[in-house]
PDB file of C-alpha atoms in Angstrom:
ATOM      1  CA  MET A 219    -176.522 -31.504  85.944  1.00 65.00           C
ATOM      2  CA  LEU A 220    -177.734 -32.793  82.500  1.00 79.00           C
ATOM      3  CA  SER A 221    -180.765 -35.722  83.031  1.00 84.00           C
ATOM      4  CA  LYS A 222    -180.637 -38.855  83.196  1.00 80.00           C
ATOM      5  CA  GLU A 223    -182.932 -39.393  79.648  1.00 83.00           C
ATOM      6  CA  THR A 224    -180.639 -36.657  78.084  1.00 88.00           C
ATOM      7  CA  ILE A 225    -177.505 -38.201  78.709  1.00 87.00           C
ATOM      8  CA  LEU A 226    -178.067 -41.659  77.431  1.00 85.00           C
ATOM      9  CA  HIS A 227    -179.694 -40.042  74.409  1.00 88.00           C
ATOM     10  CA  LYS A 228    -176.440 -38.125  73.793  1.00 92.00           C
ATOM     11  CA  ILE A 229    -174.375 -41.696  73.912  1.00 91.00           C
ATOM     12  CA  GLN A 230    -177.396 -43.268  71.391  1.00 91.00           C
ATOM     13  CA  ILE A 231    -177.147 -40.373  68.962  1.00 94.00           C
ATOM     14  CA  LEU A 232    -173.514 -41.368  69.242  1.00 95.00           C
ATOM     15  CA  ILE A 233    -173.773 -45.061  68.911  1.00 94.00           C
ATOM     16  CA  THR A 234    -176.490 -44.698  65.852  1.00 93.00           C
ATOM     17  CA  ASN A 235    -174.325 -42.248  64.197  1.00 96.00           C
ATOM     18  CA  HIS A 236    -170.783 -43.215  64.197  1.00 96.00           C
ATOM     19  CA  PHE A 237    -170.616 -47.020  64.091  1.00 96.00           C
ATOM     20  CA  GLU A 238    -173.058 -50.093  63.189  1.00 96.00           C
ATOM     21  CA  THR A 239    -173.598 -51.876  65.991  1.00 94.00           C
ATOM     22  CA  PRO A 240    -173.545 -51.449  70.047  1.00 93.00           C
ATOM     23  CA  GLU A 241    -170.533 -54.394  69.662  1.00 96.00           C
ATOM     24  CA  ASP A 242    -168.798 -52.067  67.055  1.00 97.00           C
ATOM     25  CA  ALA A 243    -169.141 -48.728  69.529  1.00 96.00           C
ATOM     26  CA  PHE A 244    -167.560 -50.713  72.356  1.00 97.00           C
ATOM     27  CA  ALA A 245    -165.190 -52.545  70.674  1.00 97.00           C
ATOM     28  CA  PHE A 246    -163.999 -49.255  69.145  1.00 98.00           C
ATOM     29  CA  PHE A 247    -164.085 -47.592  73.637  1.00 97.00           C
ATOM     30  CA  ASP A 248    -162.928 -50.505  75.322  1.00 98.00           C
ATOM     31  CA  LYS A 249    -159.074 -49.352  73.970  1.00 96.00           C
ATOM     32  CA  ASP A 250    -157.389 -52.065  76.179  1.00 96.00           C
ATOM     33  CA  GLY A 251    -158.886 -54.422  74.486  1.00 96.00           C
ATOM     34  CA  ASP A 252    -159.824 -56.206  77.887  1.00 97.00           C
ATOM     35  CA  GLY A 253    -163.627 -56.763  76.993  1.00 97.00           C
ATOM     36  CA  LYS A 254    -164.771 -54.592  79.231  1.00 97.00           C
ATOM     37  CA  LEU A 255    -164.969 -50.241  80.170  1.00 97.00           C
ATOM     38  CA  ASN A 256    -162.516 -48.622  83.019  1.00 97.00           C
ATOM     39  CA  LYS A 257    -163.646 -45.304  84.016  1.00 96.00           C
ATOM     40  CA  ALA A 258    -161.094 -43.127  81.560  1.00 96.00           C
ATOM     41  CA  GLU A 259    -162.580 -45.310  78.463  1.00 97.00           C
ATOM     42  CA  ILE A 260    -166.124 -44.576  79.534  1.00 96.00           C
ATOM     43  CA  VAL A 261    -164.712 -40.757  79.412  1.00 95.00           C
ATOM     44  CA  LYS A 262    -164.035 -40.978  75.972  1.00 96.00           C
ATOM     45  CA  LEU A 263    -167.310 -42.423  75.321  1.00 96.00           C
ATOM     46  CA  LEU A 264    -169.017 -39.133  77.110  1.00 95.00           C
ATOM     47  CA  ARG A 265    -166.551 -37.164  75.439  1.00 96.00           C
ATOM     48  CA  ASP A 266    -167.105 -38.751  71.693  1.00 96.00           C
ATOM     49  CA  ALA A 267    -171.036 -37.699  72.789  1.00 95.00           C
ATOM     50  CA  GLU A 268    -170.931 -34.241  72.980  1.00 94.00           C
ATOM     51  CA  ILE A 269    -171.258 -34.370  77.292  1.00 93.00           C
ATOM     52  CA  THR A 270    -169.098 -31.385  78.458  1.00 88.00           C
ATOM     53  CA  GLY A 271    -166.174 -31.926  80.308  1.00 84.00           C
ATOM     54  CA  PHE A 272    -167.777 -30.106  84.004  1.00 80.00           C
ATOM     55  CA  ILE A 273    -169.933 -33.460  84.311  1.00 89.00           C
ATOM     56  CA  ARG A 274    -167.714 -35.918  82.766  1.00 91.00           C
ATOM     57  CA  GLY A 275    -166.292 -37.577  85.889  1.00 89.00           C
ATOM     58  CA  MET A 276    -169.278 -37.648  88.118  1.00 91.00           C
ATOM     59  CA  VAL A 277    -171.533 -38.989  84.940  1.00 91.00           C
ATOM     60  CA  SER A 278    -168.620 -41.422  84.223  1.00 93.00           C
ATOM     61  CA  SER A 279    -168.570 -42.645  88.199  1.00 92.00           C
ATOM     62  CA  LYS A 280    -172.786 -42.443  88.128  1.00 91.00           C
ATOM     63  CA  LEU A 281    -172.817 -44.734  84.492  1.00 91.00           C
ATOM     64  CA  ILE A 282    -170.378 -47.845  87.214  1.00 93.00           C
ATOM     65  CA  GLU A 283    -172.555 -47.502  90.088  1.00 94.00           C
ATOM     66  CA  GLY A 284    -175.679 -48.163  87.654  1.00 92.00           C
ATOM     67  CA  TYR A 285    -174.796 -50.576  85.384  1.00 93.00           C
ATOM     68  CA  ASP A 286    -171.541 -52.357  87.121  1.00 96.00           C
ATOM     69  CA  LYS A 287    -173.548 -55.625  87.961  1.00 95.00           C
ATOM     70  CA  ASP A 288    -170.685 -57.441  89.181  1.00 95.00           C
ATOM     71  CA  ASP A 289    -169.265 -54.417  91.346  1.00 95.00           C
ATOM     72  CA  ASP A 290    -165.711 -54.385  89.912  1.00 97.00           C
ATOM     73  CA  ASP A 291    -165.577 -51.451  89.042  1.00 96.00           C
ATOM     74  CA  LEU A 292    -165.956 -51.876  84.963  1.00 97.00           C
ATOM     75  CA  ILE A 293    -168.478 -52.109  82.453  1.00 97.00           C
ATOM     76  CA  SER A 294    -168.406 -55.628  80.732  1.00 97.00           C
ATOM     77  CA  TRP A 295    -170.359 -56.234  77.429  1.00 96.00           C
ATOM     78  CA  LYS A 296    -173.342 -57.494  79.038  1.00 95.00           C
ATOM     79  CA  GLU A 297    -173.586 -54.593  81.074  1.00 95.00           C
ATOM     80  CA  PHE A 298    -173.060 -52.017  78.608  1.00 94.00           C
ATOM     81  CA  LYS A 299    -175.752 -54.031  76.250  1.00 93.00           C
ATOM     82  CA  SER A 300    -177.789 -53.912  78.954  1.00 90.00           C
ATOM     83  CA  ALA A 301    -177.934 -50.244  79.169  1.00 87.00           C
ATOM     84  CA  ILE A 302    -178.073 -49.727  75.626  1.00 86.00           C
ATOM     85  CA  ASP A 303    -181.665 -51.950  75.238  1.00 87.00           C
ATOM     86  CA  GLU A 304    -182.538 -49.558  77.847  1.00 82.00           C
ATOM     87  CA  ILE A 305    -181.698 -46.681  76.018  1.00 76.00           C
ATOM     88  CA  THR A 306    -183.383 -47.906  73.443  1.00 76.00           C
ATOM     89  CA  GLU A 307    -186.912 -49.050  75.045  1.00 77.00           C
ATOM     90  CA  GLU A 308    -186.648 -45.935  76.712  1.00 69.00           C
ATOM     91  CA  SER A 309    -186.913 -43.816  72.887  1.00 65.00           C
ATOM     92  CA  LYS A 310    -189.722 -46.134  72.320  1.00 64.00           C
TER      93      LYS A 310
END
């Protein structure tokens, strides 16, 4: 399985190369416009970040588990921003 660092790096590359801001990326993947990313929306983000299909489901569950601070099984903008901040900090 890919390391957490590799997965976060691929997400960072996707966001940096395809979106003006993290907010634009969040809005793009928030297909239902509810202000939160559900598991299906996170799987789409991982697909676009070139995370292989075999592990996408496991990775999406782990991302929710790791960043979902209010335990609603969704990733809010605040939680997404926290993940992006961690990615940015780790890449320094």
